[in-house]
Amino acid sequence: MAIFLIFMVCFPHTGVVIVDDVWLYDAAIHRTHVLNTGDIVQITGYRGDTTQVRYHNTVGTLLKSVLIDLRDGISEAKLFVFARGYYDSGEYMKSASLFNIFIQHYAPSSYLLEVLYYYGLSLEEIAKYTDNTDTIKSIIYNEKSKQWYYTGDVYEKIVEKFSESIFAPQAAYRLITIFRTKHLPWNGSLQVIHEELNMWQEYIVTYENTEERVFALLEIGYLERVLFEITKNKQYKKDAQAVFEEIMRDYPNTIYAAQAEVHLDELKKGEAIYFY
């Protein structure tokens, strides 16, 4: 037993770098690596406020403050805090990297659902605003609209495996918005618009008592307006008006009621909103 315990103490384990531009210098071979957020290192020991690490074939010393020891008891919470902090500050590549590491190391976890959801949000933002999206398999290119978009695989996992969680309606909402991004521009395609409309209508039934219901109603009203403008079928106009009136009735004195009121005014004046 004593031999086994010594082996466990001496056996190297891993850590994750949580900041950018960390220089690791190996004096023996005069080699330097610049480490960034999400890089995984092998921890070989501690000395004061420093950590001895190995990265590929480079051995050196880092400050303890620049990495999280994944074997540390607080590491699960700490990694979540750093990942979420990067998301909240708009540093989506960093948040995605740390969320992904969390998923790989700490599933199952009491934080897993929120981690999955914000990992998906991070990937959506990366698809919008970065140029190196081709390195992420779940981000693909829409040739018609000339834009990158995230496929939503994490959201699908939440909806399928955690359907009763508070994040399921949010994930389902994101999936429908991704469907729209995937199929833009509509180019007057009634089939695609009807398909999305059906998704929103099913959504408000499935998630009737959630905060997201009003967002889905606004989308339904919007699509009914689009269908009216394309087809000139007045039934779509009536359906749109009914939805916006429902929003004003069920969500009075809110921004959603105000948005519905604007929609109704535009319908009355014959203003167009369809640009696809």
CSV table of C-alpha atoms in Angstrom, one decimal:
chain,number,residue,atom,x,y,z
A,1,MET,CA,0.0,0.0,0.0
A,2,ALA,CA,2.8,2.4,0.8
A,3,ILE,CA,4.4,1.9,-2.5
A,4,PHE,CA,1.1,2.6,-4.3
A,5,LEU,CA,0.6,5.8,-2.4
A,6,ILE,CA,4.1,7.0,-3.3
A,7,PHE,CA,3.4,6.3,-6.9
A,8,MET,CA,0.2,8.3,-6.8
A,9,VAL,CA,1.9,11.3,-5.2
A,10,CYS,CA,4.8,11.3,-7.7
A,11,PHE,CA,2.8,10.6,-10.9
A,12,PRO,CA,2.4,13.7,-13.0
A,13,HIS,CA,-1.0,15.2,-13.6
A,14,THR,CA,-2.5,17.9,-15.7
A,15,GLY,CA,-3.2,21.6,-15.4
A,16,VAL,CA,-4.8,24.2,-17.7
A,17,VAL,CA,-3.4,27.6,-18.5
A,18,ILE,CA,-6.0,30.3,-17.8
A,19,VAL,CA,-4.4,33.4,-19.2
A,20,ASP,CA,-2.6,34.3,-22.5
A,21,ASP,CA,1.0,35.0,-23.3
A,22,VAL,CA,2.6,32.8,-20.6
A,23,TRP,CA,6.3,32.1,-21.4
A,24,LEU,CA,7.7,28.7,-20.5
A,25,TYR,CA,11.5,28.6,-20.8
A,26,ASP,CA,13.5,25.4,-20.6
A,27,ALA,CA,17.1,26.5,-19.7
A,28,ALA,CA,18.5,23.0,-20.4
A,29,ILE,CA,17.7,23.0,-24.0
A,30,HIS,CA,17.2,26.8,-24.5
A,31,ARG,CA,13.6,26.4,-25.8
A,32,THR,CA,10.7,28.7,-25.2
A,33,HIS,CA,7.0,28.1,-25.6
A,34,VAL,CA,4.3,30.8,-25.4
A,35,LEU,CA,1.3,29.3,-23.7
A,36,ASN,CA,-2.3,30.6,-24.0
A,37,THR,CA,-5.6,30.1,-22.4
A,38,GLY,CA,-6.7,26.5,-22.7
A,39,ASP,CA,-3.3,25.0,-23.2
A,40,ILE,CA,-2.8,21.8,-21.2
A,41,VAL,CA,0.4,21.2,-19.3
A,42,GLN,CA,1.7,18.3,-17.3
A,43,ILE,CA,2.4,19.3,-13.7
A,44,THR,CA,5.4,17.6,-12.2
A,45,GLY,CA,5.8,19.4,-8.9
A,46,TYR,CA,5.5,22.6,-6.8
A,47,ARG,CA,8.0,25.0,-5.3
A,48,GLY,CA,6.7,28.0,-3.3
A,49,ASP,CA,4.4,30.0,-5.5
A,50,THR,CA,5.5,28.3,-8.7
A,51,THR,CA,4.6,25.1,-10.5
A,52,GLN,CA,7.0,22.8,-12.4
A,53,VAL,CA,5.5,21.8,-15.7
A,54,ARG,CA,6.2,19.9,-18.9
A,55,TYR,CA,4.7,21.1,-22.2
A,56,HIS,CA,5.5,18.7,-25.1
A,57,ASN,CA,9.3,18.3,-24.6
A,58,THR,CA,9.8,21.6,-22.8
A,59,VAL,CA,10.3,21.6,-19.0
A,60,GLY,CA,10.1,24.7,-16.9
A,61,THR,CA,8.4,26.7,-14.2
A,62,LEU,CA,5.2,28.8,-14.1
A,63,LEU,CA,3.5,30.9,-11.5
A,64,LYS,CA,0.7,29.0,-9.8
A,65,SER,CA,-1.6,31.9,-10.6
A,66,VAL,CA,-1.5,31.3,-14.4
A,67,LEU,CA,-3.0,27.8,-14.3
A,68,ILE,CA,-5.5,25.6,-12.6
A,69,ASP,CA,-4.4,22.2,-11.3
A,70,LEU,CA,-7.2,19.9,-12.6
A,71,ARG,CA,-6.6,17.6,-9.6
A,72,ASP,CA,-7.2,20.3,-7.1
A,73,GLY,CA,-10.5,20.0,-5.2
A,74,ILE,CA,-11.6,23.5,-6.1
A,75,SER,CA,-10.6,23.2,-9.7
A,76,GLU,CA,-14.1,22.4,-11.0
A,77,ALA,CA,-15.6,25.5,-9.6
A,78,LYS,CA,-12.6,27.6,-10.4
A,79,LEU,CA,-12.5,26.6,-14.1
A,80,PHE,CA,-16.2,27.3,-14.4
A,81,VAL,CA,-15.7,30.8,-12.9
A,82,PHE,CA,-12.9,31.6,-15.3
A,83,ALA,CA,-14.7,30.3,-18.3
A,84,ARG,CA,-17.9,32.2,-17.5
A,85,GLY,CA,-15.9,35.3,-16.7
A,86,TYR,CA,-14.3,35.2,-20.2
A,87,TYR,CA,-17.7,34.8,-21.8
A,88,ASP,CA,-19.2,37.7,-19.8
A,89,SER,CA,-16.2,39.9,-20.9
A,90,GLY,CA,-16.7,39.0,-24.6
A,91,GLU,CA,-13.6,36.8,-24.9
A,92,TYR,CA,-15.3,34.0,-26.6
A,93,MET,CA,-12.4,31.9,-27.9
A,94,LYS,CA,-11.1,31.7,-24.3
A,95,SER,CA,-14.5,30.9,-22.8
A,96,ALA,CA,-15.1,28.2,-25.4
A,97,SER,CA,-11.7,26.6,-24.8
A,98,LEU,CA,-12.2,26.5,-21.0
A,99,PHE,CA,-15.8,25.3,-21.3
A,100,ASN,CA,-14.7,22.5,-23.6
A,101,ILE,CA,-12.0,21.4,-21.1
A,102,PHE,CA,-14.5,21.5,-18.3
A,103,ILE,CA,-16.9,19.2,-20.3
A,104,GLN,CA,-14.0,16.8,-21.0
A,105,HIS,CA,-12.8,16.7,-17.4
A,106,TYR,CA,-15.9,17.2,-15.1
A,107,ALA,CA,-18.9,15.5,-16.7
A,108,PRO,CA,-21.0,14.7,-14.8
A,109,SER,CA,-21.1,17.9,-12.8
A,110,SER,CA,-23.6,20.0,-11.0
A,111,TYR,CA,-22.5,22.9,-13.3
A,112,LEU,CA,-22.6,20.9,-16.5
A,113,LEU,CA,-25.9,22.2,-17.9
A,114,GLU,CA,-24.9,25.9,-17.6
A,115,VAL,CA,-21.4,25.0,-18.9
A,116,LEU,CA,-22.9,23.3,-22.0
A,117,TYR,CA,-25.3,26.2,-22.7
A,118,TYR,CA,-22.6,28.9,-22.4
A,119,TYR,CA,-20.3,26.8,-24.5
A,120,GLY,CA,-22.9,26.8,-27.2
A,121,LEU,CA,-23.3,30.6,-26.8
A,122,SER,CA,-19.6,31.0,-27.1
A,123,LEU,CA,-19.4,29.1,-30.3
A,124,GLU,CA,-22.3,31.1,-31.7
A,125,GLU,CA,-20.3,34.3,-31.0
A,126,ILE,CA,-17.1,32.9,-32.5
A,127,ALA,CA,-19.0,32.1,-35.7
A,128,LYS,CA,-20.2,35.7,-35.9
A,129,TYR,CA,-17.0,37.6,-35.1
A,130,THR,CA,-13.9,35.6,-35.8
A,131,ASP,CA,-12.1,34.6,-39.0
A,132,ASN,CA,-10.5,31.3,-37.9
A,133,THR,CA,-13.8,29.4,-37.5
A,134,ASP,CA,-12.7,26.7,-40.0
A,135,THR,CA,-10.7,25.1,-37.2
A,136,ILE,CA,-13.9,24.3,-35.2
A,137,LYS,CA,-15.9,21.4,-36.7
A,138,SER,CA,-19.2,22.5,-35.4
A,139,ILE,CA,-19.0,25.9,-37.1
A,140,ILE,CA,-19.9,25.7,-40.8
A,141,TYR,CA,-20.3,28.1,-43.7
A,142,ASN,CA,-23.6,29.2,-45.3
A,143,GLU,CA,-22.7,29.7,-49.0
A,144,LYS,CA,-25.9,31.5,-49.8
A,145,SER,CA,-25.7,34.1,-47.0
A,146,LYS,CA,-21.9,34.2,-47.0
A,147,GLN,CA,-21.7,33.7,-43.2
A,148,TRP,CA,-20.5,31.2,-40.6
A,149,TYR,CA,-22.8,29.7,-38.1
A,150,TYR,CA,-22.7,27.2,-35.3
A,151,THR,CA,-24.6,24.0,-35.8
A,152,GLY,CA,-26.0,23.8,-32.3
A,153,ASP,CA,-24.9,20.3,-31.4
A,154,VAL,CA,-24.5,21.3,-27.7
A,155,TYR,CA,-28.1,22.7,-27.6
A,156,GLU,CA,-29.4,19.4,-29.1
A,157,LYS,CA,-27.7,17.5,-26.3
A,158,ILE,CA,-29.4,19.7,-23.7
A,159,VAL,CA,-32.8,19.4,-25.3
A,160,GLU,CA,-32.5,15.6,-25.7
A,161,LYS,CA,-30.8,14.6,-22.5
A,162,PHE,CA,-31.9,17.3,-20.1
A,163,SER,CA,-35.4,18.2,-21.3
A,164,GLU,CA,-36.7,19.0,-17.9
A,165,SER,CA,-33.9,21.5,-17.0
A,166,ILE,CA,-34.3,25.3,-17.0
A,167,PHE,CA,-31.8,25.4,-19.9
A,168,ALA,CA,-33.9,23.2,-22.2
A,169,PRO,CA,-36.3,26.0,-23.4
A,170,GLN,CA,-33.3,28.3,-23.9
A,171,ALA,CA,-31.4,25.7,-25.9
A,172,ALA,CA,-34.5,24.9,-28.0
A,173,TYR,CA,-34.9,28.6,-28.7
A,174,ARG,CA,-31.3,28.8,-29.9
A,175,LEU,CA,-31.8,25.8,-32.2
A,176,ILE,CA,-34.7,27.5,-34.0
A,177,THR,CA,-32.7,30.7,-34.5
A,178,ILE,CA,-29.8,28.6,-35.9
A,179,PHE,CA,-32.3,27.0,-38.3
A,180,ARG,CA,-33.1,30.5,-39.6
A,181,THR,CA,-29.4,31.4,-40.0
A,182,LYS,CA,-28.8,28.1,-41.8
A,183,HIS,CA,-31.5,28.8,-44.4
A,184,LEU,CA,-31.1,32.6,-45.0
A,185,PRO,CA,-31.6,34.2,-47.3
A,186,TRP,CA,-35.2,32.9,-47.7
A,187,ASN,CA,-35.6,34.3,-51.2
A,188,GLY,CA,-39.3,34.0,-50.8
A,189,SER,CA,-39.2,30.3,-50.0
A,190,LEU,CA,-42.6,29.6,-48.4
A,191,GLN,CA,-41.6,26.1,-47.5
A,192,VAL,CA,-38.7,27.2,-45.3
A,193,ILE,CA,-40.7,30.0,-43.7
A,194,HIS,CA,-43.6,27.6,-42.9
A,195,GLU,CA,-41.2,25.1,-41.5
A,196,GLU,CA,-39.7,27.6,-39.1
A,197,LEU,CA,-43.2,28.9,-38.2
A,198,ASN,CA,-44.2,25.3,-37.3
A,199,MET,CA,-41.2,25.1,-35.1
A,200,TRP,CA,-42.1,28.2,-33.1
A,201,GLN,CA,-45.8,27.0,-32.8
A,202,GLU,CA,-44.6,23.7,-31.4
A,203,TYR,CA,-42.2,25.6,-29.1
A,204,ILE,CA,-45.0,27.6,-27.4
A,205,VAL,CA,-46.9,24.4,-26.7
A,206,THR,CA,-43.9,22.5,-25.3
A,207,TYR,CA,-42.6,25.5,-23.3
A,208,GLU,CA,-45.9,27.2,-22.5
A,209,ASN,CA,-45.0,28.2,-19.0
A,210,THR,CA,-41.5,29.5,-19.6
A,211,GLU,CA,-40.0,33.0,-19.9
A,212,GLU,CA,-39.0,32.2,-23.5
A,213,ARG,CA,-42.7,31.9,-24.6
A,214,VAL,CA,-43.0,35.6,-25.3
A,215,PHE,CA,-39.9,35.6,-27.5
A,216,ALA,CA,-41.4,32.7,-29.5
A,217,LEU,CA,-44.7,34.6,-29.9
A,218,LEU,CA,-42.8,37.6,-31.3
A,219,GLU,CA,-41.1,35.3,-33.8
A,220,ILE,CA,-44.5,33.8,-34.8
A,221,GLY,CA,-46.0,37.3,-35.4
A,222,TYR,CA,-42.9,38.3,-37.4
A,223,LEU,CA,-43.2,35.3,-39.7
A,224,GLU,CA,-46.9,35.7,-40.1
A,225,ARG,CA,-46.1,39.3,-41.3
A,226,VAL,CA,-43.5,38.0,-43.7
A,227,LEU,CA,-45.9,35.5,-45.2
A,228,PHE,CA,-48.5,38.2,-45.6
A,229,GLU,CA,-46.1,40.4,-47.4
A,230,ILE,CA,-45.0,37.6,-49.8
A,231,THR,CA,-48.4,36.1,-50.5
A,232,LYS,CA,-50.7,39.0,-49.9
A,233,ASN,CA,-53.0,36.5,-48.1
A,234,LYS,CA,-54.9,38.6,-45.6
A,235,GLN,CA,-55.3,35.6,-43.3
A,236,TYR,CA,-51.6,35.9,-42.4
A,237,LYS,CA,-52.1,39.5,-41.5
A,238,LYS,CA,-55.0,38.6,-39.2
A,239,ASP,CA,-53.0,35.9,-37.6
A,240,ALA,CA,-50.1,38.3,-37.0
A,241,GLN,CA,-52.4,40.9,-35.5
A,242,ALA,CA,-53.9,38.2,-33.2
A,243,VAL,CA,-50.5,37.2,-32.0
A,244,PHE,CA,-49.4,40.7,-31.3
A,245,GLU,CA,-52.6,41.5,-29.5
A,246,GLU,CA,-52.1,38.4,-27.4
A,247,ILE,CA,-48.6,39.6,-26.4
A,248,MET,CA,-50.0,43.0,-25.4
A,249,ARG,CA,-52.7,41.3,-23.3
A,250,ASP,CA,-50.5,38.7,-21.6
A,251,TYR,CA,-47.4,40.9,-21.1
A,252,PRO,CA,-48.7,44.4,-20.5
A,253,ASN,CA,-46.3,47.3,-19.7
A,254,THR,CA,-43.2,45.4,-20.9
A,255,ILE,CA,-40.8,45.9,-23.8
A,256,TYR,CA,-42.5,42.9,-25.5
A,257,ALA,CA,-45.9,44.7,-25.4
A,258,ALA,CA,-44.2,47.8,-26.9
A,259,GLN,CA,-42.7,45.7,-29.7
A,260,ALA,CA,-46.1,44.2,-30.4
A,261,GLU,CA,-47.7,47.6,-30.5
A,262,VAL,CA,-45.1,48.8,-33.0
A,263,HIS,CA,-45.8,45.7,-35.2
A,264,LEU,CA,-49.5,46.4,-35.1
A,265,ASP,CA,-49.0,50.0,-36.1
A,266,GLU,CA,-46.7,49.0,-39.0
A,267,LEU,CA,-49.4,46.5,-40.1
A,268,LYS,CA,-52.0,49.2,-40.0
A,269,LYS,CA,-49.8,51.5,-42.1
A,270,GLY,CA,-48.8,48.8,-44.5
A,271,GLU,CA,-45.1,49.1,-43.8
A,272,ALA,CA,-42.9,46.2,-45.0
A,273,ILE,CA,-40.4,44.3,-42.9
A,274,TYR,CA,-39.4,41.5,-45.4
A,275,PHE,CA,-35.9,41.9,-46.8
A,276,TYR,CA,-34.9,38.4,-47.6
